[in-house]
Amino acid sequence: MEKVLLLIFFIPTLIFCQDDNVIIEKTRKDKEKEIFVNDLIAKMTLMEKIGQMNQYSNFYDFTGPYPKNFVDSLKFEQLKQGLVGSVLNVSGVKKVKKMQKLVIDNSRMKIPLLFALDVIHGFQTINPIPLAESASWNLELIQKSASIAAKEAASAGINWTFAPMVDITRDPRWGRIMEGAGEDPYLGSKIAVARIKGFQGNNLEDPLTIAACAKHFAAYGFAESGRDYNTVDVGLKTLHNVILPPFKAAAEAEVATFMNSFNELNGIPATGNSFLQKDILKGDWNFKGFVVSDWGSIGEMIAHGYTKDLKSAAKSAITAGCDMDMMSSAYILNLKSLVDKNQIKINLIDDAVKRILYLKYDLGLFKDPFKYCSEDRENKNILNAQNRKISLDIAKEAIVLLKNDENILPLKKTGLKIALIGDLADDKDSPLGNWRANGPKNSAISVLEAMERVNKNILVYESGPSLVNKSTYFQGELDINYSDTSGTNKAIRLASRSDVVVAVMGEHGLQSGEGRSRAKINLPGIQESFLKEIYKANNKVILVLMNGRPLDLSWVDENIPAVVEAWQLGTMSGEAISSVLFGDYNPSGKLPVSFPRSLGQVPIYYNHKSTGRPGPSDNVFWSHFNDEKNDPLYPFGYGLSYTNFKYTNLKVEKLGDSSIEVNLMVENTGNRSGQEVVQLYIRDSFSSTTRPVKELKRFKKLFFEKGERKDISFNLNYDDLGFLNDDGKLFFENGKFEIMVGGSSITALSQVIEISSSKE
Ligand code: NOJ
């Protein structure tokens, strides 16, 4: 008894002491850092300070349009003079070492460079594209995926990634939908934090972690008509409740940096937007890191019609809180004269430089500028078996089974003849998707290779027509009119002589991503008509989709018995797909974004408002289309399994005066074990501002043995039931709330609870 009492007494004290020590240690380190950096800044000339705010891309490997009249040789001179703070697109220990040495050996202050790269979903081991990873709803795996990307990149000299992209979007036309976590602010926030933790680990000083960057601040995903870089005009309610939450979560998770964005927001380009960067990010959220511009976005304020020349663009950006200039040369060319002429205050520059130097300090670069330059680590840590294993785990969980009539899947491994059709089945490059960092060309396992490994004797492959002209696709536009139809007849003959057809179709790996918006979201080229011919020859078709965005699959859904959404799954793609097709892995992915029935429904998203005429009605005067349904083809949160899950016993109760407990039971009623994503949504029935018809508030991904039942419980705070007002402040109002649970946003059970709390 005494022991128990002692323990009860000691545990909180111990925890308290530990937390206390951590805080004391952190404060001590922060103080040391402040002293070191202030001391350094005091010794720097104005031009050296501005140099820290200047970022260039390596000249032979770029991820944006190269500026006209840009003199590369100047860059080397500037590097030597300490007039560059960071470079992007330089990687590999040898190259990084060489460039760092140039700066350390020649510049007066010897301030090490930051080496940045778009490590978006892997460095050389390429993980599923972020949208696909988000379909796993597995935060632990998403974190692991980011941590192997960080480990590989850091081993190749990189110490800063331009990820995660946390832009919420509701528009499948936008090519960069592949790079985010989909349409939901709650899921998007959780995933943002998981990715940041994965990249940054517990301590940036660890040489296997890298600084992360939450981008693009803000509202880039709300480009009109989904056309990249296009105008954004959204109200404050949408901004605060939908667009900003993942950014706020990123700031709270202490992401090292933010990137602003190409778009304008309500008339002001994000790069020159004080409301976003100063008032919200550095003000309300007290963000201590620094903000980098997007590629050339300071200079682009001239084309926006917001500033008259590069000088006023520089002034607008620095005044608004943009600390580093990526590829505009606006700062290096203009800040000095702006200070000299008293048009901006020197403390703006000091603040920006301090933020940048803090990160260099946190990364340990002042102790050792060559810290990320170990050839031994580079040889050991990249594309190794351990990383590939994690990549495979996440690739399997990213797959979403959209349709499986009469349990046509999984396939038997013997005793049947499978026709494998489609050039994407034999493509080792497309599955790497866009933003593949240093992923070696053709390094993915193809579907053909993986299925052959399972049983070569049951498989015959025919590519059919070719999706793209492979010799021209890499940079620039895809030739969308390209159609090499040779091979069509052979493929159709094969289909007719087989027991089942596995057709692999979708988008080419570079058909989504930056600058890759599409005005049509059907299967590109002649694929749909080819699929129709195959279906005529043999209606037992399993369609495996590879794509970077939701597609219009209406005909497919009406006709094709099984549809597997396999996105672009990276290095281990084929193996993951094959394990789902043959039933070695039971699919568990759920859509992070709604799939429309047709383009006319876009933007379509589950957390829409009700309108005053939600219908349905027997007259025409309700909010609907005359030629299309209102609901999506496949809703947010949806995804099938080879087993079934039954939801029962929902009980919603108040817990004290500030929270709610939700209990339910989920049972695996099918014949296999499998994972289920149990989702909880709320609806505020009425409020002083209209609220969405559903909002995701909690989820759990759980494994169930065959026949297993689990009691599941969630806690909600009243804050979870609230909303953000136009000032970004949280508001809670009493009233009736509907609590809904299920395996998709089309929920299975619901209960209404009335709350009258003193919290209001
Ligand atoms: C432009 C993109 O918008 C941004 O996301 C990326 O990080 C930079 N280019 C650098 O490649």
PDB file of N, CA and C in Angstrom, residues 117-123 127 130 133 142-154 158-166 191-214 255-256 363 372:
ATOM      1  N   LEU A 117      16.160  21.409 -51.132  1.00  0.00           N
ATOM      2  CA  LEU A 117      15.682  20.608 -52.264  1.00  0.00           C
ATOM      3  C   LEU A 117      14.208  20.273 -52.033  1.00  0.00           C
ATOM      4  N   ASP A 118      13.493  20.079 -53.119  1.00  0.00           N
ATOM      5  CA  ASP A 118      12.103  19.641 -52.990  1.00  0.00           C
ATOM      6  C   ASP A 118      12.060  18.140 -52.727  1.00  0.00           C
ATOM      7  N   VAL A 119      12.267  17.786 -51.481  1.00  0.00           N
ATOM      8  CA  VAL A 119      12.154  16.358 -51.101  1.00  0.00           C
ATOM      9  C   VAL A 119      10.704  16.182 -50.666  1.00  0.00           C
ATOM     10  N   ILE A 120       9.875  15.895 -51.628  1.00  0.00           N
ATOM     11  CA  ILE A 120       8.429  15.967 -51.389  1.00  0.00           C
ATOM     12  C   ILE A 120       7.880  14.611 -50.955  1.00  0.00           C
ATOM     13  N   HIS A 121       8.302  13.568 -51.657  1.00  0.00           N
ATOM     14  CA  HIS A 121       7.880  12.207 -51.256  1.00  0.00           C
ATOM     15  C   HIS A 121       9.027  11.234 -51.490  1.00  0.00           C
ATOM     16  N   GLY A 122      10.134  11.567 -50.873  1.00  0.00           N
ATOM     17  CA  GLY A 122      11.289  10.684 -51.001  1.00  0.00           C
ATOM     18  C   GLY A 122      12.425  11.381 -51.704  1.00  0.00           C
ATOM     19  N   PHE A 123      13.622  10.849 -51.487  1.00  0.00           N
ATOM     20  CA  PHE A 123      14.813  11.422 -52.119  1.00  0.00           C
ATOM     21  C   PHE A 123      15.233  10.507 -53.265  1.00  0.00           C
ATOM     22  N   ASN A 127       8.621   7.444 -52.270  1.00  0.00           N
ATOM     23  CA  ASN A 127       7.415   6.973 -51.594  1.00  0.00           C
ATOM     24  C   ASN A 127       6.195   7.404 -52.407  1.00  0.00           C
ATOM     25  N   PRO A 130       2.237  12.487 -52.148  1.00  0.00           N
ATOM     26  CA  PRO A 130       1.579  12.844 -50.884  1.00  0.00           C
ATOM     27  C   PRO A 130       0.066  12.588 -50.853  1.00  0.00           C
ATOM     28  N   GLU A 133      -0.267   8.939 -50.131  1.00  0.00           N
ATOM     29  CA  GLU A 133       0.069   8.633 -48.735  1.00  0.00           C
ATOM     30  C   GLU A 133      -1.065   9.040 -47.811  1.00  0.00           C
ATOM     31  N   ILE A 142       3.070   7.722 -42.318  1.00  0.00           N
ATOM     32  CA  ILE A 142       3.368   8.963 -43.048  1.00  0.00           C
ATOM     33  C   ILE A 142       4.598   9.630 -42.423  1.00  0.00           C
ATOM     34  N   GLN A 143       4.650   9.612 -41.110  1.00  0.00           N
ATOM     35  CA  GLN A 143       5.814  10.183 -40.413  1.00  0.00           C
ATOM     36  C   GLN A 143       7.085   9.404 -40.779  1.00  0.00           C
ATOM     37  N   LYS A 144       6.956   8.070 -40.795  1.00  0.00           N
ATOM     38  CA  LYS A 144       8.125   7.249 -41.143  1.00  0.00           C
ATOM     39  C   LYS A 144       8.582   7.528 -42.562  1.00  0.00           C
ATOM     40  N   SER A 145       7.612   7.687 -43.458  1.00  0.00           N
ATOM     41  CA  SER A 145       7.942   7.952 -44.850  1.00  0.00           C
ATOM     42  C   SER A 145       8.750   9.250 -44.966  1.00  0.00           C
ATOM     43  N   ALA A 146       8.297  10.294 -44.234  1.00  0.00           N
ATOM     44  CA  ALA A 146       9.048  11.564 -44.265  1.00  0.00           C
ATOM     45  C   ALA A 146      10.410  11.391 -43.619  1.00  0.00           C
ATOM     46  N   SER A 147      10.476  10.524 -42.614  1.00  0.00           N
ATOM     47  CA  SER A 147      11.774  10.404 -41.939  1.00  0.00           C
ATOM     48  C   SER A 147      12.784   9.646 -42.805  1.00  0.00           C
ATOM     49  N   ILE A 148      12.326   8.698 -43.630  1.00  0.00           N
ATOM     50  CA  ILE A 148      13.331   8.065 -44.513  1.00  0.00           C
ATOM     51  C   ILE A 148      13.734   9.011 -45.646  1.00  0.00           C
ATOM     52  N   ALA A 149      12.784   9.841 -46.061  1.00  0.00           N
ATOM     53  CA  ALA A 149      13.131  10.845 -47.080  1.00  0.00           C
ATOM     54  C   ALA A 149      14.184  11.791 -46.521  1.00  0.00           C
ATOM     55  N   ALA A 150      13.984  12.193 -45.260  1.00  0.00           N
ATOM     56  CA  ALA A 150      14.935  13.111 -44.612  1.00  0.00           C
ATOM     57  C   ALA A 150      16.295  12.443 -44.464  1.00  0.00           C
ATOM     58  N   LYS A 151      16.262  11.203 -44.039  1.00  0.00           N
ATOM     59  CA  LYS A 151      17.524  10.484 -43.803  1.00  0.00           C
ATOM     60  C   LYS A 151      18.334  10.385 -45.094  1.00  0.00           C
ATOM     61  N   GLU A 152      17.649  10.048 -46.189  1.00  0.00           N
ATOM     62  CA  GLU A 152      18.367   9.922 -47.466  1.00  0.00           C
ATOM     63  C   GLU A 152      18.889  11.284 -47.926  1.00  0.00           C
ATOM     64  N   ALA A 153      18.018  12.291 -47.853  1.00  0.00           N
ATOM     65  CA  ALA A 153      18.420  13.614 -48.341  1.00  0.00           C
ATOM     66  C   ALA A 153      19.570  14.169 -47.499  1.00  0.00           C
ATOM     67  N   ALA A 154      19.439  14.038 -46.178  1.00  0.00           N
ATOM     68  CA  ALA A 154      20.489  14.553 -45.287  1.00  0.00           C
ATOM     69  C   ALA A 154      21.806  13.832 -45.560  1.00  0.00           C
ATOM     70  N   ILE A 158      21.786  17.473 -48.120  1.00  0.00           N
ATOM     71  CA  ILE A 158      20.645  18.412 -48.020  1.00  0.00           C
ATOM     72  C   ILE A 158      20.298  18.654 -46.554  1.00  0.00           C
ATOM     73  N   ASN A 159      19.972  19.898 -46.198  1.00  0.00           N
ATOM     74  CA  ASN A 159      19.527  20.124 -44.816  1.00  0.00           C
ATOM     75  C   ASN A 159      18.190  20.864 -44.722  1.00  0.00           C
ATOM     76  N   TRP A 160      17.525  21.036 -45.866  1.00  0.00           N
ATOM     77  CA  TRP A 160      16.251  21.779 -45.835  1.00  0.00           C
ATOM     78  C   TRP A 160      15.376  21.286 -46.989  1.00  0.00           C
ATOM     79  N   THR A 161      14.175  20.843 -46.670  1.00  0.00           N
ATOM     80  CA  THR A 161      13.253  20.458 -47.751  1.00  0.00           C
ATOM     81  C   THR A 161      12.118  21.461 -47.865  1.00  0.00           C
ATOM     82  N   PHE A 162      11.649  21.654 -49.084  1.00  0.00           N
ATOM     83  CA  PHE A 162      10.470  22.494 -49.304  1.00  0.00           C
ATOM     84  C   PHE A 162       9.220  21.619 -49.198  1.00  0.00           C
ATOM     85  N   ALA A 163       8.976  21.085 -48.061  1.00  0.00           N
ATOM     86  CA  ALA A 163       7.822  20.235 -47.817  1.00  0.00           C
ATOM     87  C   ALA A 163       7.557  20.254 -46.313  1.00  0.00           C
ATOM     88  N   PRO A 164       6.358  19.982 -45.850  1.00  0.00           N
ATOM     89  CA  PRO A 164       5.224  19.498 -46.629  1.00  0.00           C
ATOM     90  C   PRO A 164       4.416  20.627 -47.273  1.00  0.00           C
ATOM     91  N   MET A 165       3.803  20.294 -48.416  1.00  0.00           N
ATOM     92  CA  MET A 165       2.816  21.192 -48.987  1.00  0.00           C
ATOM     93  C   MET A 165       1.506  20.921 -48.255  1.00  0.00           C
ATOM     94  N   VAL A 166       0.964  21.920 -47.610  1.00  0.00           N
ATOM     95  CA  VAL A 166      -0.221  21.679 -46.779  1.00  0.00           C
ATOM     96  C   VAL A 166      -1.446  22.406 -47.343  1.00  0.00           C
ATOM     97  N   ILE A 191      -1.838  15.312 -40.956  1.00  0.00           N
ATOM     98  CA  ILE A 191      -0.805  14.820 -41.869  1.00  0.00           C
ATOM     99  C   ILE A 191       0.358  15.814 -41.937  1.00  0.00           C
ATOM    100  N   ALA A 192       0.035  17.097 -41.915  1.00  0.00           N
ATOM    101  CA  ALA A 192       1.101  18.116 -41.925  1.00  0.00           C
ATOM    102  C   ALA A 192       2.037  17.892 -40.743  1.00  0.00           C
ATOM    103  N   VAL A 193       1.455  17.683 -39.577  1.00  0.00           N
ATOM    104  CA  VAL A 193       2.277  17.507 -38.376  1.00  0.00           C
ATOM    105  C   VAL A 193       3.103  16.213 -38.472  1.00  0.00           C
ATOM    106  N   ALA A 194       2.470  15.155 -38.949  1.00  0.00           N
ATOM    107  CA  ALA A 194       3.207  13.878 -39.078  1.00  0.00           C
ATOM    108  C   ALA A 194       4.406  14.052 -39.997  1.00  0.00           C
ATOM    109  N   ARG A 195       4.204  14.763 -41.089  1.00  0.00           N
ATOM    110  CA  ARG A 195       5.308  14.945 -42.052  1.00  0.00           C
ATOM    111  C   ARG A 195       6.420  15.801 -41.433  1.00  0.00           C
ATOM    112  N   ILE A 196       6.011  16.847 -40.741  1.00  0.00           N
ATOM    113  CA  ILE A 196       7.025  17.725 -40.127  1.00  0.00           C
ATOM    114  C   ILE A 196       7.845  16.937 -39.100  1.00  0.00           C
ATOM    115  N   LYS A 197       7.147  16.153 -38.281  1.00  0.00           N
ATOM    116  CA  LYS A 197       7.865  15.338 -37.283  1.00  0.00           C
ATOM    117  C   LYS A 197       8.802  14.373 -37.979  1.00  0.00           C
ATOM    118  N   GLY A 198       8.349  13.822 -39.090  1.00  0.00           N
ATOM    119  CA  GLY A 198       9.191  12.880 -39.835  1.00  0.00           C
ATOM    120  C   GLY A 198      10.438  13.557 -40.389  1.00  0.00           C
ATOM    121  N   PHE A 199      10.282  14.717 -40.985  1.00  0.00           N
ATOM    122  CA  PHE A 199      11.446  15.415 -41.563  1.00  0.00           C
ATOM    123  C   PHE A 199      12.381  15.922 -40.462  1.00  0.00           C
ATOM    124  N   GLN A 200      11.803  16.548 -39.451  1.00  0.00           N
ATOM    125  CA  GLN A 200      12.629  17.267 -38.479  1.00  0.00           C
ATOM    126  C   GLN A 200      13.053  16.427 -37.285  1.00  0.00           C
ATOM    127  N   GLY A 201      12.391  15.282 -37.070  1.00  0.00           N
ATOM    128  CA  GLY A 201      12.711  14.448 -35.912  1.00  0.00           C
ATOM    129  C   GLY A 201      12.536  15.227 -34.622  1.00  0.00           C
ATOM    130  N   ASN A 202      13.263  14.812 -33.573  1.00  0.00           N
ATOM    131  CA  ASN A 202      13.136  15.518 -32.287  1.00  0.00           C
ATOM    132  C   ASN A 202      14.116  16.660 -32.174  1.00  0.00           C
ATOM    133  N   ASN A 203      15.145  16.620 -33.014  1.00  0.00           N
ATOM    134  CA  ASN A 203      16.205  17.586 -32.844  1.00  0.00           C
ATOM    135  C   ASN A 203      16.868  17.819 -34.202  1.00  0.00           C
ATOM    136  N   LEU A 204      16.824  19.058 -34.642  1.00  0.00           N
ATOM    137  CA  LEU A 204      17.391  19.354 -35.966  1.00  0.00           C
ATOM    138  C   LEU A 204      18.899  19.124 -36.024  1.00  0.00           C
ATOM    139  N   GLU A 205      19.504  19.029 -34.865  1.00  0.00           N
ATOM    140  CA  GLU A 205      20.953  18.817 -34.863  1.00  0.00           C
ATOM    141  C   GLU A 205      21.329  17.395 -35.285  1.00  0.00           C
ATOM    142  N   ASP A 206      20.368  16.494 -35.211  1.00  0.00           N
ATOM    143  CA  ASP A 206      20.608  15.118 -35.663  1.00  0.00           C
ATOM    144  C   ASP A 206      20.932  15.161 -37.164  1.00  0.00           C
ATOM    145  N   PRO A 207      22.082  14.624 -37.582  1.00  0.00           N
ATOM    146  CA  PRO A 207      22.478  14.761 -38.990  1.00  0.00           C
ATOM    147  C   PRO A 207      21.613  13.950 -39.960  1.00  0.00           C
ATOM    148  N   LEU A 208      20.643  13.211 -39.425  1.00  0.00           N
ATOM    149  CA  LEU A 208      19.752  12.464 -40.326  1.00  0.00           C
ATOM    150  C   LEU A 208      18.379  13.121 -40.427  1.00  0.00           C
ATOM    151  N   THR A 209      18.278  14.343 -39.928  1.00  0.00           N
ATOM    152  CA  THR A 209      17.006  15.067 -40.080  1.00  0.00           C
ATOM    153  C   THR A 209      17.263  16.334 -40.892  1.00  0.00           C
ATOM    154  N   ILE A 210      16.174  16.910 -41.413  1.00  0.00           N
ATOM    155  CA  ILE A 210      16.310  18.149 -42.186  1.00  0.00           C
ATOM    156  C   ILE A 210      15.202  19.123 -41.772  1.00  0.00           C
ATOM    157  N   ALA A 211      15.440  20.392 -42.040  1.00  0.00           N
ATOM    158  CA  ALA A 211      14.418  21.395 -41.734  1.00  0.00           C
ATOM    159  C   ALA A 211      13.273  21.253 -42.733  1.00  0.00           C
ATOM    160  N   ALA A 212      12.052  21.443 -42.256  1.00  0.00           N
ATOM    161  CA  ALA A 212      10.886  21.350 -43.139  1.00  0.00           C
ATOM    162  C   ALA A 212      10.374  22.745 -43.487  1.00  0.00           C
ATOM    163  N   CYS A 213       9.422  22.793 -44.409  1.00  0.00           N
ATOM    164  CA  CYS A 213       8.891  24.077 -44.871  1.00  0.00           C
ATOM    165  C   CYS A 213       7.403  23.905 -45.194  1.00  0.00           C
ATOM    166  N   ALA A 214       6.551  24.589 -44.448  1.00  0.00           N
ATOM    167  CA  ALA A 214       5.111  24.500 -44.726  1.00  0.00           C
ATOM    168  C   ALA A 214       4.795  25.452 -45.876  1.00  0.00           C
ATOM    169  N   VAL A 255       7.500  23.869 -37.236  1.00  0.00           N
ATOM    170  CA  VAL A 255       8.136  23.709 -38.542  1.00  0.00           C
ATOM    171  C   VAL A 255       9.166  24.834 -38.664  1.00  0.00           C
ATOM    172  N   ALA A 256      10.330  24.506 -39.272  1.00  0.00           N
ATOM    173  CA  ALA A 256      11.425  25.489 -39.282  1.00  0.00           C
ATOM    174  C   ALA A 256      11.130  26.693 -40.167  1.00  0.00           C
ATOM    175  N   LEU A 363      20.610  23.774 -36.946  1.00  0.00           N
ATOM    176  CA  LEU A 363      21.061  22.617 -37.727  1.00  0.00           C
ATOM    177  C   LEU A 363      22.493  22.207 -37.361  1.00  0.00           C
ATOM    178  N   TYR A 372      26.661  17.598 -43.111  1.00  0.00           N
ATOM    179  CA  TYR A 372      25.822  16.723 -43.942  1.00  0.00           C
ATOM    180  C   TYR A 372      26.628  16.098 -45.072  1.00  0.00           C
TER     181      TYR A 372
END
